[in-house]
mmCIF file of C-alpha atoms and ligand atoms in Angstrom:
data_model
loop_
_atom_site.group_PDB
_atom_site.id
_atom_site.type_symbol
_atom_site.label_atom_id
_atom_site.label_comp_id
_atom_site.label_asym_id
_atom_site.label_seq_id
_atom_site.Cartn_x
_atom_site.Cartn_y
_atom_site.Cartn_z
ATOM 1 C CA UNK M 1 0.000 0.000 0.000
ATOM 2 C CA UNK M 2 1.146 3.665 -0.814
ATOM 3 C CA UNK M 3 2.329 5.563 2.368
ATOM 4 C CA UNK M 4 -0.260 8.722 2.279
ATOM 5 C CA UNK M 5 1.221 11.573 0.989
ATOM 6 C CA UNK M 6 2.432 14.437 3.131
ATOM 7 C CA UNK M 7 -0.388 17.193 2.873
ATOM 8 C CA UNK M 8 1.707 20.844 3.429
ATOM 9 C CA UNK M 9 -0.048 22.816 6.472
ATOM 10 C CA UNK M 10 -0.876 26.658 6.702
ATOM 11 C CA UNK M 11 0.254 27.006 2.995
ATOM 12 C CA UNK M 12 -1.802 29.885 1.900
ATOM 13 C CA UNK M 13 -1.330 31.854 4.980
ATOM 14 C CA UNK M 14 2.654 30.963 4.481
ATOM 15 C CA UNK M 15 2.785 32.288 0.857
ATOM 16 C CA UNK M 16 0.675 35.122 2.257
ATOM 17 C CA UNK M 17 3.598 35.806 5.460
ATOM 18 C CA UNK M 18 6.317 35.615 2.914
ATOM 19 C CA UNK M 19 4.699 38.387 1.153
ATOM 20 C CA UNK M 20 5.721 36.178 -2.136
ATOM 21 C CA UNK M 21 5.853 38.634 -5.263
ATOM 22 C CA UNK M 22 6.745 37.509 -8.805
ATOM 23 C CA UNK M 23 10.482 37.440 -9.520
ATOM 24 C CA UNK M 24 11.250 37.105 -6.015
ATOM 25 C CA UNK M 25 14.366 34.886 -3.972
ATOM 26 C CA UNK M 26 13.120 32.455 -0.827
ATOM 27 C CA UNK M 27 14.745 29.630 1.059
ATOM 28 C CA UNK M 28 12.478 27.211 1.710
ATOM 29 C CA UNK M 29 14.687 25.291 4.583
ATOM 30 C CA UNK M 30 12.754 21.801 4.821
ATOM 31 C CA UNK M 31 11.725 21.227 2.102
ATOM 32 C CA UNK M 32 10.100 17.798 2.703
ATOM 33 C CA UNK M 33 7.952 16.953 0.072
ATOM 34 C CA UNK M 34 7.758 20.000 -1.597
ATOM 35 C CA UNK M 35 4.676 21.373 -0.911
ATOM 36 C CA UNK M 36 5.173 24.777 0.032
ATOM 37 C CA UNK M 37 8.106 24.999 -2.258
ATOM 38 C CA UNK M 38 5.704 24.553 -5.047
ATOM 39 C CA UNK M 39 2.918 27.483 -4.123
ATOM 40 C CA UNK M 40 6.183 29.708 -3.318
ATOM 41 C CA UNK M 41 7.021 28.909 -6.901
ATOM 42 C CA UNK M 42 3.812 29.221 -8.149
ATOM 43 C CA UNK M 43 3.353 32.831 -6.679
ATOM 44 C CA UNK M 44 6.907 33.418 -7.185
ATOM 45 C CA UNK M 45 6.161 32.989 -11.263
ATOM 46 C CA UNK M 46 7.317 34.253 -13.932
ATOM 47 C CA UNK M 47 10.977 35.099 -12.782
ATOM 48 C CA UNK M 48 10.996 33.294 -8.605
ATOM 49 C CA UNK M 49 13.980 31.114 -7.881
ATOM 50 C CA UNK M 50 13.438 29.142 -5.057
ATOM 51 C CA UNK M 51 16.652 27.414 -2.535
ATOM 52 C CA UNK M 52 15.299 24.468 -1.146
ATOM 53 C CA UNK M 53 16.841 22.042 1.803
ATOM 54 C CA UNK M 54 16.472 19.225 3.715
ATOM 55 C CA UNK M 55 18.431 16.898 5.696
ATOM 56 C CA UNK M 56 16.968 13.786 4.711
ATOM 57 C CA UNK M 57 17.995 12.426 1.006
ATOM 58 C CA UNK M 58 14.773 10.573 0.928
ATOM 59 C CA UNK M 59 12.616 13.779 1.301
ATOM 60 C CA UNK M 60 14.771 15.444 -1.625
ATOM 61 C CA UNK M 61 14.147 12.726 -3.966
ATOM 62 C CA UNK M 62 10.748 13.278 -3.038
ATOM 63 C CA UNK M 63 10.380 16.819 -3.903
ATOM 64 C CA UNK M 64 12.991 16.751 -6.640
ATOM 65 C CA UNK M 65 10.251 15.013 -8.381
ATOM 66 C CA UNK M 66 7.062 17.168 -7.075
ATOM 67 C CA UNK M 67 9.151 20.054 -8.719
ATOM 68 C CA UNK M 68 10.266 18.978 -11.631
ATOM 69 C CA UNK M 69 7.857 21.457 -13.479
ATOM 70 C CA UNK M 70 9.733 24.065 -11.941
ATOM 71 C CA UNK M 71 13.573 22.750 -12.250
ATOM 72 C CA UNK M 72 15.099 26.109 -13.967
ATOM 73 C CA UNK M 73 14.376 28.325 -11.076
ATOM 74 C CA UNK M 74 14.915 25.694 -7.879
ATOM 75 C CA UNK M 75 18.296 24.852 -6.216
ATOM 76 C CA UNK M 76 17.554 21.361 -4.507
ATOM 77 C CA UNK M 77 20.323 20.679 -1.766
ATOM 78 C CA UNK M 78 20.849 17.415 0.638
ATOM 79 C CA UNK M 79 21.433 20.349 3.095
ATOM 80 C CA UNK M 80 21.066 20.563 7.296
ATOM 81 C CA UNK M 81 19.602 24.135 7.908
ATOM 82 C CA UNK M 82 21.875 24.700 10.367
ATOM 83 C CA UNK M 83 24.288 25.603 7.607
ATOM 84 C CA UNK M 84 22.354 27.925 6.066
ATOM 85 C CA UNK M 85 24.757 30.983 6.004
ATOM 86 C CA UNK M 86 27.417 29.025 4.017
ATOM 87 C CA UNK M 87 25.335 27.268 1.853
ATOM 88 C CA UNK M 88 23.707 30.808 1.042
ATOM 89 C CA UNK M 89 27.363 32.107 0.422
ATOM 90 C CA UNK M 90 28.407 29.125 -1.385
ATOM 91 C CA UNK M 91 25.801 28.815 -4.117
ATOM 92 C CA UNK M 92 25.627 33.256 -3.854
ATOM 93 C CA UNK M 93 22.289 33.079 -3.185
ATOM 94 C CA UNK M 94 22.037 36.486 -0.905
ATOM 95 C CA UNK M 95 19.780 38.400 -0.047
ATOM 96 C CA UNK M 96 16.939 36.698 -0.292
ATOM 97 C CA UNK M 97 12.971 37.970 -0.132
ATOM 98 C CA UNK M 98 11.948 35.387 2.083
ATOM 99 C CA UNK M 99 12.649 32.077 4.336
ATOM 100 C CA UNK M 100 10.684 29.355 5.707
ATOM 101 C CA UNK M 101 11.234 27.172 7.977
ATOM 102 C CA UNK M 102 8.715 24.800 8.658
ATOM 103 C CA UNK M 103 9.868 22.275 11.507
ATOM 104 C CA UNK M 104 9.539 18.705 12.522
ATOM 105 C CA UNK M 105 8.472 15.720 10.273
ATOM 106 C CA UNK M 106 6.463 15.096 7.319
ATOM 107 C CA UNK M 107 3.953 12.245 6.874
ATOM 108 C CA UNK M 108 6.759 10.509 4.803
ATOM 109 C CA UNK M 109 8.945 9.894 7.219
ATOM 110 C CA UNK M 110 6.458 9.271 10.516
ATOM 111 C CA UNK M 111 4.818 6.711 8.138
ATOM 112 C CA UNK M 112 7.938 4.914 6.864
ATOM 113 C CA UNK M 113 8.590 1.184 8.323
ATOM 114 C CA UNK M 114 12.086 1.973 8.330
ATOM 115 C CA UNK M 115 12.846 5.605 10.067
ATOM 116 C CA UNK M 116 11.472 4.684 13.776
ATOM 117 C CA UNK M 117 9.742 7.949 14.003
ATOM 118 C CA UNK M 118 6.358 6.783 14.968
ATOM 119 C CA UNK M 119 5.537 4.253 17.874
ATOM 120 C CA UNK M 120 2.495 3.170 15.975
ATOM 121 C CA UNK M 121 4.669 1.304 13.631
ATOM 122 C CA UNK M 122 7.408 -1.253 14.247
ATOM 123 C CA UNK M 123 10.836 -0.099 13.081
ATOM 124 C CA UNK M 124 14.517 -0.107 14.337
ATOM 125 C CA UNK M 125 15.170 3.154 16.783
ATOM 126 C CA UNK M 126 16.715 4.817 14.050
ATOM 127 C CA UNK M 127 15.114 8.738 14.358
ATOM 128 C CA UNK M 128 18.157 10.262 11.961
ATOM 129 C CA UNK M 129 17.019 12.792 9.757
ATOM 130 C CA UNK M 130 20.445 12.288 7.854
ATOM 131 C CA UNK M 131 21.928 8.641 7.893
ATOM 132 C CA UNK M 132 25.312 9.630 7.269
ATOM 133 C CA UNK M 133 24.982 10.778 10.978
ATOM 134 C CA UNK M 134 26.316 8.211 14.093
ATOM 135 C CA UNK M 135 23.849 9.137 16.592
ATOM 136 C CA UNK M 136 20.859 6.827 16.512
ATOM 137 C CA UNK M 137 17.837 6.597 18.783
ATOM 138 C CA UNK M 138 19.173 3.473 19.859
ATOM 139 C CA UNK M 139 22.383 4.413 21.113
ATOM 140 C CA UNK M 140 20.494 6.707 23.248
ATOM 141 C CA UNK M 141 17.988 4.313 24.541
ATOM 142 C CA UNK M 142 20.816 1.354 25.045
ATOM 143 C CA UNK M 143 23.550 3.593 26.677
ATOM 144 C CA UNK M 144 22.463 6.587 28.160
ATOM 145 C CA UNK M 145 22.994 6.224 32.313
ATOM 146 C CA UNK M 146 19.681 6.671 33.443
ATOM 147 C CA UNK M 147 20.060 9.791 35.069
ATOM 148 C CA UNK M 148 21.155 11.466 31.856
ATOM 149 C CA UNK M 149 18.261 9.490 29.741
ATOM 150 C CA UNK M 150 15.349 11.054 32.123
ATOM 151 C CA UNK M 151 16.722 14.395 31.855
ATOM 152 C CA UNK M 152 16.779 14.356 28.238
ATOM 153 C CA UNK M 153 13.461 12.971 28.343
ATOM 154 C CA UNK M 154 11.850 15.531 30.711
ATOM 155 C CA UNK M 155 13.400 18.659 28.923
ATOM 156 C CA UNK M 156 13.172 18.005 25.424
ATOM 157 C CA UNK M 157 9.783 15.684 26.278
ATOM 158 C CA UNK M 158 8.426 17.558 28.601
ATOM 159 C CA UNK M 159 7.049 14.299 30.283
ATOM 160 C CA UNK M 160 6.417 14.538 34.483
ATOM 161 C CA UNK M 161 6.664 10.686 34.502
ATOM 162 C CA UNK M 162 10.276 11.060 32.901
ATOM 163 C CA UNK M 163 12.427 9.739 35.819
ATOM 164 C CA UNK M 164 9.658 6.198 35.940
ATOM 165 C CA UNK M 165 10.241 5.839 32.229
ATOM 166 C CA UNK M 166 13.927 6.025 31.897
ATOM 167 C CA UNK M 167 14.064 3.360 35.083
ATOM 168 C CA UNK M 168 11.685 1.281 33.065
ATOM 169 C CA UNK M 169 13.983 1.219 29.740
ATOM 170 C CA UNK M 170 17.436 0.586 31.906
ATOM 171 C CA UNK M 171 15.912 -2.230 33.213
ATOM 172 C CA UNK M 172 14.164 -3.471 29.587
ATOM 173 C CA UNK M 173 17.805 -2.939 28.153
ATOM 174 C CA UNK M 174 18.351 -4.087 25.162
ATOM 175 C CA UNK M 175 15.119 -2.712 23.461
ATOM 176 C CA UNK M 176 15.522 -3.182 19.371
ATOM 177 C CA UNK M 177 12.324 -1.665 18.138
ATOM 178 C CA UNK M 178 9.696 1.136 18.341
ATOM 179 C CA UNK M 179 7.363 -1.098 19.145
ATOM 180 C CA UNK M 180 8.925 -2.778 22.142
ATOM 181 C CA UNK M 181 10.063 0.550 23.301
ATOM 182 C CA UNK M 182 6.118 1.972 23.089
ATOM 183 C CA UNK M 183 5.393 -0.970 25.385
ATOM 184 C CA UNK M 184 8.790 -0.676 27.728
ATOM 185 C CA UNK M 185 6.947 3.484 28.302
ATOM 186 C CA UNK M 186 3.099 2.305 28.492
ATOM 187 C CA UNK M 187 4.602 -0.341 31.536
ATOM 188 C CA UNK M 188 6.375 2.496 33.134
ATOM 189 C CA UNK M 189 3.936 5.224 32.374
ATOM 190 C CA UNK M 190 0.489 3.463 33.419
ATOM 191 C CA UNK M 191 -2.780 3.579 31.072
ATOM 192 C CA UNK M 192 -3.171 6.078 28.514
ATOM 193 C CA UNK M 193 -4.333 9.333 30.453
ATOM 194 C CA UNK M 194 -6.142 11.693 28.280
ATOM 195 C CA UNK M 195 -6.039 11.548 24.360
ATOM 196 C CA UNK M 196 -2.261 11.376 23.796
ATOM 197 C CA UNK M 197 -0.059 8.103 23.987
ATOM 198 C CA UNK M 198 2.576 7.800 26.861
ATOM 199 C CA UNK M 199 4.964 7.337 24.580
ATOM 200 C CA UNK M 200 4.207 10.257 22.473
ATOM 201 C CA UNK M 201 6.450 12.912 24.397
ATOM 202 C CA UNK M 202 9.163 10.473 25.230
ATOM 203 C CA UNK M 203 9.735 9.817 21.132
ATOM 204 C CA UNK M 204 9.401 13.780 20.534
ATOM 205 C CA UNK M 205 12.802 13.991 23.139
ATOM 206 C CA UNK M 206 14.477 10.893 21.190
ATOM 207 C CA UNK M 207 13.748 12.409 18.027
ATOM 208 C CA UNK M 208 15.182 15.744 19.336
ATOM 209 C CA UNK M 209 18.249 14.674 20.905
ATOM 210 C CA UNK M 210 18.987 12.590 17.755
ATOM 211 C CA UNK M 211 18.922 15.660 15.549
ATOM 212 C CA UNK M 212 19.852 18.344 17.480
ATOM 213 C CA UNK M 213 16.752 19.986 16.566
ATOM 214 C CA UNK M 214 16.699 22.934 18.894
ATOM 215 C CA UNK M 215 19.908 23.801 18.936
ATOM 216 C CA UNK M 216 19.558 23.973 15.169
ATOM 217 C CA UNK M 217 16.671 26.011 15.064
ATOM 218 C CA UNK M 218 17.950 28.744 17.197
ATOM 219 C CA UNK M 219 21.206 29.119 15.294
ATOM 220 C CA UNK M 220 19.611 29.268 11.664
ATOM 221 C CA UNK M 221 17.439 31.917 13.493
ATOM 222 C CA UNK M 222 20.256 34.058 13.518
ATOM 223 C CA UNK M 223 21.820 33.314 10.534
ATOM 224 C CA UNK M 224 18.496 33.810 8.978
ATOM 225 C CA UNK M 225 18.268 37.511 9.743
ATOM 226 C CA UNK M 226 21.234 38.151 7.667
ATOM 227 C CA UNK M 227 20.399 36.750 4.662
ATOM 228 C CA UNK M 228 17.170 38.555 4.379
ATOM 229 C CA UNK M 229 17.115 41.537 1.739
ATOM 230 C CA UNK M 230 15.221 45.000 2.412
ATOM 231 C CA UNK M 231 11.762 44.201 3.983
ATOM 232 C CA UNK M 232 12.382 40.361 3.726
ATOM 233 C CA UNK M 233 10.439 37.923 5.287
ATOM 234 C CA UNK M 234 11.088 35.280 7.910
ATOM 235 C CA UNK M 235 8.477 33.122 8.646
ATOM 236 C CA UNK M 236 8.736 29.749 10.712
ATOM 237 C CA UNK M 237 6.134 27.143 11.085
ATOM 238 C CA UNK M 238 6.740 25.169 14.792
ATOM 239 C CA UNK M 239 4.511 21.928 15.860
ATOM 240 C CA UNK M 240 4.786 21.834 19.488
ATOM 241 C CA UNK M 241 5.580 24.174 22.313
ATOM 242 C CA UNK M 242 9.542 24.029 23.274
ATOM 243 C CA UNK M 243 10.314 24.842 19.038
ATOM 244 C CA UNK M 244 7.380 27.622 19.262
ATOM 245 C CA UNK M 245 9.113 29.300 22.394
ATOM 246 C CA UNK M 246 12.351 29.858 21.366
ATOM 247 C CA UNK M 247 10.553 30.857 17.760
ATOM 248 C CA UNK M 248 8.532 33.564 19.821
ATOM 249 C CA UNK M 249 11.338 34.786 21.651
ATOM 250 C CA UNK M 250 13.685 35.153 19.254
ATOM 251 C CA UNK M 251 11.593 37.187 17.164
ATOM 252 C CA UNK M 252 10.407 39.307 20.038
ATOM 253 C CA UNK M 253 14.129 39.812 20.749
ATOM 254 C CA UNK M 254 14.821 40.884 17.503
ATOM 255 C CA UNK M 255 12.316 43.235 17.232
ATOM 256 C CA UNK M 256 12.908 44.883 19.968
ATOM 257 C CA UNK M 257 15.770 48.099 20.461
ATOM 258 C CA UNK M 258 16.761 47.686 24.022
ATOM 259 C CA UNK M 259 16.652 44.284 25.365
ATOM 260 C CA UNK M 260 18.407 45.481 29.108
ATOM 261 C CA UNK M 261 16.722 43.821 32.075
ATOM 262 C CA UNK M 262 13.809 45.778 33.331
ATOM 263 C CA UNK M 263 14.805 47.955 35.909
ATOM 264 C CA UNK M 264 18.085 48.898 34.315
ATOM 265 C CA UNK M 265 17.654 53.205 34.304
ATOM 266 C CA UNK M 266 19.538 53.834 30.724
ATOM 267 C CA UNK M 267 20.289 51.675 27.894
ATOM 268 C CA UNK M 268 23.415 50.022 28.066
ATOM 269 C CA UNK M 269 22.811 46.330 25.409
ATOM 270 C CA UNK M 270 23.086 48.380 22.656
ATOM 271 C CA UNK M 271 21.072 45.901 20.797
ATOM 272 C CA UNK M 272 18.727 47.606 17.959
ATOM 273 C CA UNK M 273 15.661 45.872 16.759
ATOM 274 C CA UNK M 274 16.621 44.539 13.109
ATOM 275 C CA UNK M 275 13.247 42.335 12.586
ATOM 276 C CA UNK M 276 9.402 43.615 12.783
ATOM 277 C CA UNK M 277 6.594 41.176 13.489
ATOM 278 C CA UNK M 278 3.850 41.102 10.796
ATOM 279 C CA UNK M 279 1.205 39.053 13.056
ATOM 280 C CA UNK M 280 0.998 40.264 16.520
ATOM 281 C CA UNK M 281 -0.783 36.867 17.403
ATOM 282 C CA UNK M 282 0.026 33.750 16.146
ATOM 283 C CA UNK M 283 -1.481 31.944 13.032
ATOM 284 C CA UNK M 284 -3.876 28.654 13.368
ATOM 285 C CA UNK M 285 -4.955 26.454 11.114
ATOM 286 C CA UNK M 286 -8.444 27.286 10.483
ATOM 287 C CA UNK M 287 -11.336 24.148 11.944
ATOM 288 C CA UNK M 288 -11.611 23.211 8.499
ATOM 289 C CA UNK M 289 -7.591 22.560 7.660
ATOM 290 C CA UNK M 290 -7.468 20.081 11.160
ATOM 291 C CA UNK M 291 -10.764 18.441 10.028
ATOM 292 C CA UNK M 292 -9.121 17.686 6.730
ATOM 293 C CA UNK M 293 -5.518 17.191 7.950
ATOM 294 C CA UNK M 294 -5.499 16.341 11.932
ATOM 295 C CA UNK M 295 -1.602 16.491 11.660
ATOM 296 C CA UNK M 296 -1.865 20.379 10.936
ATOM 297 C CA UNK M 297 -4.007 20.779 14.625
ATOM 298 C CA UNK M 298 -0.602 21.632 16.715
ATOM 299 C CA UNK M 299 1.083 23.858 14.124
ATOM 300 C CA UNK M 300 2.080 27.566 14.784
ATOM 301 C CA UNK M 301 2.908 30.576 12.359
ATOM 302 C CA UNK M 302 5.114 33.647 13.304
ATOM 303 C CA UNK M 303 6.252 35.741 10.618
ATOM 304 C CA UNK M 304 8.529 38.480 10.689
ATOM 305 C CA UNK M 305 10.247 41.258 8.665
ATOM 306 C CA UNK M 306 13.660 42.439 8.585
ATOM 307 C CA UNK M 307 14.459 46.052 9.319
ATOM 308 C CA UNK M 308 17.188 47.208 7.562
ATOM 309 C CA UNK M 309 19.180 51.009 7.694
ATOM 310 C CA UNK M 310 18.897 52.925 5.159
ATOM 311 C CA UNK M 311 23.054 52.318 4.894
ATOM 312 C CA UNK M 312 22.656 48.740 4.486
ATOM 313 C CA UNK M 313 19.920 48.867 2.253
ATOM 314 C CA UNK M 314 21.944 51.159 -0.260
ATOM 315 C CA UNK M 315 24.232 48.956 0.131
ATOM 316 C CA UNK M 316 22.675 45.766 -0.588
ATOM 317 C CA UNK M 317 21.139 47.986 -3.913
ATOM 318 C CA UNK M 318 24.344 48.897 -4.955
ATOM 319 C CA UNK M 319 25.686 45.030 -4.872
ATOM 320 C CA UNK M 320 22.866 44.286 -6.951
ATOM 321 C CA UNK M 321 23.400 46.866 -9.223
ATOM 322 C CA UNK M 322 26.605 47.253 -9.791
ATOM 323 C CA UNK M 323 26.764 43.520 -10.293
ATOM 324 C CA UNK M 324 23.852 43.476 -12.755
ATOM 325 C CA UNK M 325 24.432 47.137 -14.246
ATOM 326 C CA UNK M 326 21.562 48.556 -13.864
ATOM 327 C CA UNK M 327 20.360 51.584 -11.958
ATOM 328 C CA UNK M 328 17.412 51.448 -8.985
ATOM 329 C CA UNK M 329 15.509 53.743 -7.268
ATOM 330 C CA UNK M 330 15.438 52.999 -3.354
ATOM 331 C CA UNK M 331 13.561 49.438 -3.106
ATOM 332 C CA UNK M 332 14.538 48.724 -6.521
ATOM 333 C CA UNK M 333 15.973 45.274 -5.563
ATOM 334 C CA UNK M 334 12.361 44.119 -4.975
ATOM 335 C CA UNK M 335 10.990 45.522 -8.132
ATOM 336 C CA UNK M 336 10.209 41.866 -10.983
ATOM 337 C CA UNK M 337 11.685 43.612 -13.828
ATOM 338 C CA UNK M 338 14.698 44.581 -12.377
ATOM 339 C CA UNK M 339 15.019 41.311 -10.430
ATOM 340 C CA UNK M 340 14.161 39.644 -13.731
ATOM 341 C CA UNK M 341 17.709 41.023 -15.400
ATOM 342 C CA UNK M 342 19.044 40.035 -12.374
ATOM 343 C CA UNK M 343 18.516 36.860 -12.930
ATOM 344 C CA UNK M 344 21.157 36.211 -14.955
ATOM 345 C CA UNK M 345 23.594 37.392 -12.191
ATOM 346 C CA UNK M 346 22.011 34.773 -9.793
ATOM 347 C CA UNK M 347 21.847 31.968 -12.713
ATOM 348 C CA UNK M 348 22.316 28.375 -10.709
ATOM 349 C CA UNK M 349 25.759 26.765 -11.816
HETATM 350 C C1 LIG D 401 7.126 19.223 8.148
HETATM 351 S S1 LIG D 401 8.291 18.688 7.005
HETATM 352 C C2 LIG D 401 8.205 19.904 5.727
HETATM 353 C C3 LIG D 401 7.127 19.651 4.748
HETATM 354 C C4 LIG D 401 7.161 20.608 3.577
HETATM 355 N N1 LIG D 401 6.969 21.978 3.981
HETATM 356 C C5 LIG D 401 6.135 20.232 2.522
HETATM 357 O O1 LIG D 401 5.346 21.096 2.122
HETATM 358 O O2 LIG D 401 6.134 19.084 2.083
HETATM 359 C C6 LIG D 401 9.813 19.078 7.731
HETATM 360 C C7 LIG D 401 11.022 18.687 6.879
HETATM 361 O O3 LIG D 401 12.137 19.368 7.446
HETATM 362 C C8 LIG D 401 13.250 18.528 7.378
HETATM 363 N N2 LIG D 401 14.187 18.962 8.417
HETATM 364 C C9 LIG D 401 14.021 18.924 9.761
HETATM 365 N N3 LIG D 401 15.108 19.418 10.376
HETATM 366 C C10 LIG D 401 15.969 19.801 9.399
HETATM 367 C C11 LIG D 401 17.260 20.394 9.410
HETATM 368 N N4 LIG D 401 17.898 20.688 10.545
HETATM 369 N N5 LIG D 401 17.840 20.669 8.204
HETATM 370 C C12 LIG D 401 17.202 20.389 7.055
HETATM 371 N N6 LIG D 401 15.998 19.807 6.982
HETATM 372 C C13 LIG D 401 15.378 19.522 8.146
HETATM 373 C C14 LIG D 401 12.700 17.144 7.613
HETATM 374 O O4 LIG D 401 13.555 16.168 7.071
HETATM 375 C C15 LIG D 401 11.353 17.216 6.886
HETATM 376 O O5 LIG D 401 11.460 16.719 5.585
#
């Protein structure tokens, strides 16, 4: 039987954040099956070029495919995000009009047999995004000291029962499979209390220990700002609460010009606010996009826009210009004609 496809979430109201505009640069940064790439590229038409990444080789052959229509204006790289600054300078694809990040899994890879993503289905504890990587799930499970294992399982989990279940799996030791490790958490963790599994938060920690996943997100944060143009758009889709926090804050952070401790009587961080937030409150998927897609119910949009001095915008114009020989009048980078000839400049090699 066919795995079900992965249906993209929040992919209007994403196009709509990234304020896409014909002839225009974005990033999409996981690109999973394509999805959103493909309505950025459709807005993005005639002249868009699109940068698309993903960690997981099987998720770019995936969208390689979904895109094909599209293949002179997309740059398809077997890419962690967490490089994004150098693969942005290596392939001179800077500044850009927008970026999206939209985090965590796609139905491709919780529904494979082989990934050990989902403890609904029996699989080796794999959980690597990237297979070229060491770290497995079940290194973690097999050889963590206990004390370490409920820690990780209580802050990147969030699970109160955290310190039961890690007992549970030392003692279980050596657990093979998803499946045996669902069971090893339902033992420790007592009957199902409320709608979730016990062993849903538990795999959420294994999966983000495995990939490093917050400590990724908050450094392509930064490096994101940077690679925005004049007025570009950052806009980050997060499915549960610890990648929506650090998403929240770092964007109120950035858009804020003093970031000194409350009390403190005169400025002294320095810090100036270099990103504006479009929506105040955060996007939903409307009743109708969970009744159709229950995997969209937990996802969260924050969108952003980077302020830029006047300085740097002249000089990101003159770059552009002096580059592509042509002459621009103030936001003249943004302008499709003139990002049309640019084109050229920008050509993939
Ligand atoms: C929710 S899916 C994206 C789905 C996509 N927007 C679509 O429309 O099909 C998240 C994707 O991000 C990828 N991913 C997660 N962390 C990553 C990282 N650090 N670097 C690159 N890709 C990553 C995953 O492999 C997965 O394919």
């Amino acid at each position: 039987m066919l795995a079900p496809a992965h249906i993209p979430v929040l992919v209007e109201e994403a196009v709509k954040a990234l304020a896409v505009q014909p002839g225009g640069r974005y990033i999409d940064c996981t690109l999973g099956a394509g999805g959103h790439a493909a309505a950025i590229l459709e807005h993005s038409s005639p002249g868009g070029q699109l940068l698309g990444i993903d960690a997981d080789p099987e998720a770019l052959k995936v969208a390689r495919q979904r895109l094909r229509p599209y293949s002179d204006s997309v740059l398809l790289l077997n890419e962690n995000f967490a490089n994004l600054k150098a693969i942005c300078y290596k392939h001179d694809f800077l500044p850009v009009h927008g970026i999206l990040l939209d985090l965590g899994l796609s139905s491709l890879q919780l529904n494979s047999d082989t990934r050990g993503f989902s403890f609904q289905r029996s699989a080796p504890l794999d959980m690597r995004l990237n297979f070229n990587q060491e770290l497995t799930a079940a290194y973690i499970v097999n050889s963590y000291p206990e004390t370490e294992l409920a820690h990780l399982i209580k802050t990147y989990g969030e699970e109160g029962r955290s310190r039961q279940i890690a007992r549970h799996i030392v003692r279980e030791r050596p657990i093979k499979t998803t499946l045996e490790l669902a069971r090893t958490i339902e033992q420790a963790a007592g009957p199902r209390r409320g709608k979730i599994h016990p062993a849903t938060k538990t795999f959420q920690a294994l999966r983000i220990a495995v990939n490093q996943e917050l400590e990724h997100l908050e450094s392509t944060l930064r490096q994101a700002i940077d690679l925005l143009g004049y007025e570009g758009r950052l806009v980050v889709i997060s499915y549960h609460s610890l990648e929506d926090r650090i998403v929240k804050q770092f964007m109120k952070q950035e858009s804020k010009d003093c970031i000194c401790p409350p009390n403190t009587p005169t400025c002294v961080c320095g810090h100036t606010a270099s990103l504006r937030l479009i929506n105040k409150r955060v996007i939903t998927p409307s009743l109708l996009e969970v009744q159709s897609n229950p995997r969209s119910r937990s996802a969260r949009l924050r969108a952003t826009e980077r302020i830029i001095s006047q300085e740097e915008h002249y000089n990101i114009v003159e770059r552009l210009c002096s580059t592509a020989e042509i002459k621009s009048n103030g936001n003249g980078w943004r302008k499709p004609a003139q990002l049309r000839k640019l084109r050229q400049v920008f050509a993939f090699a």
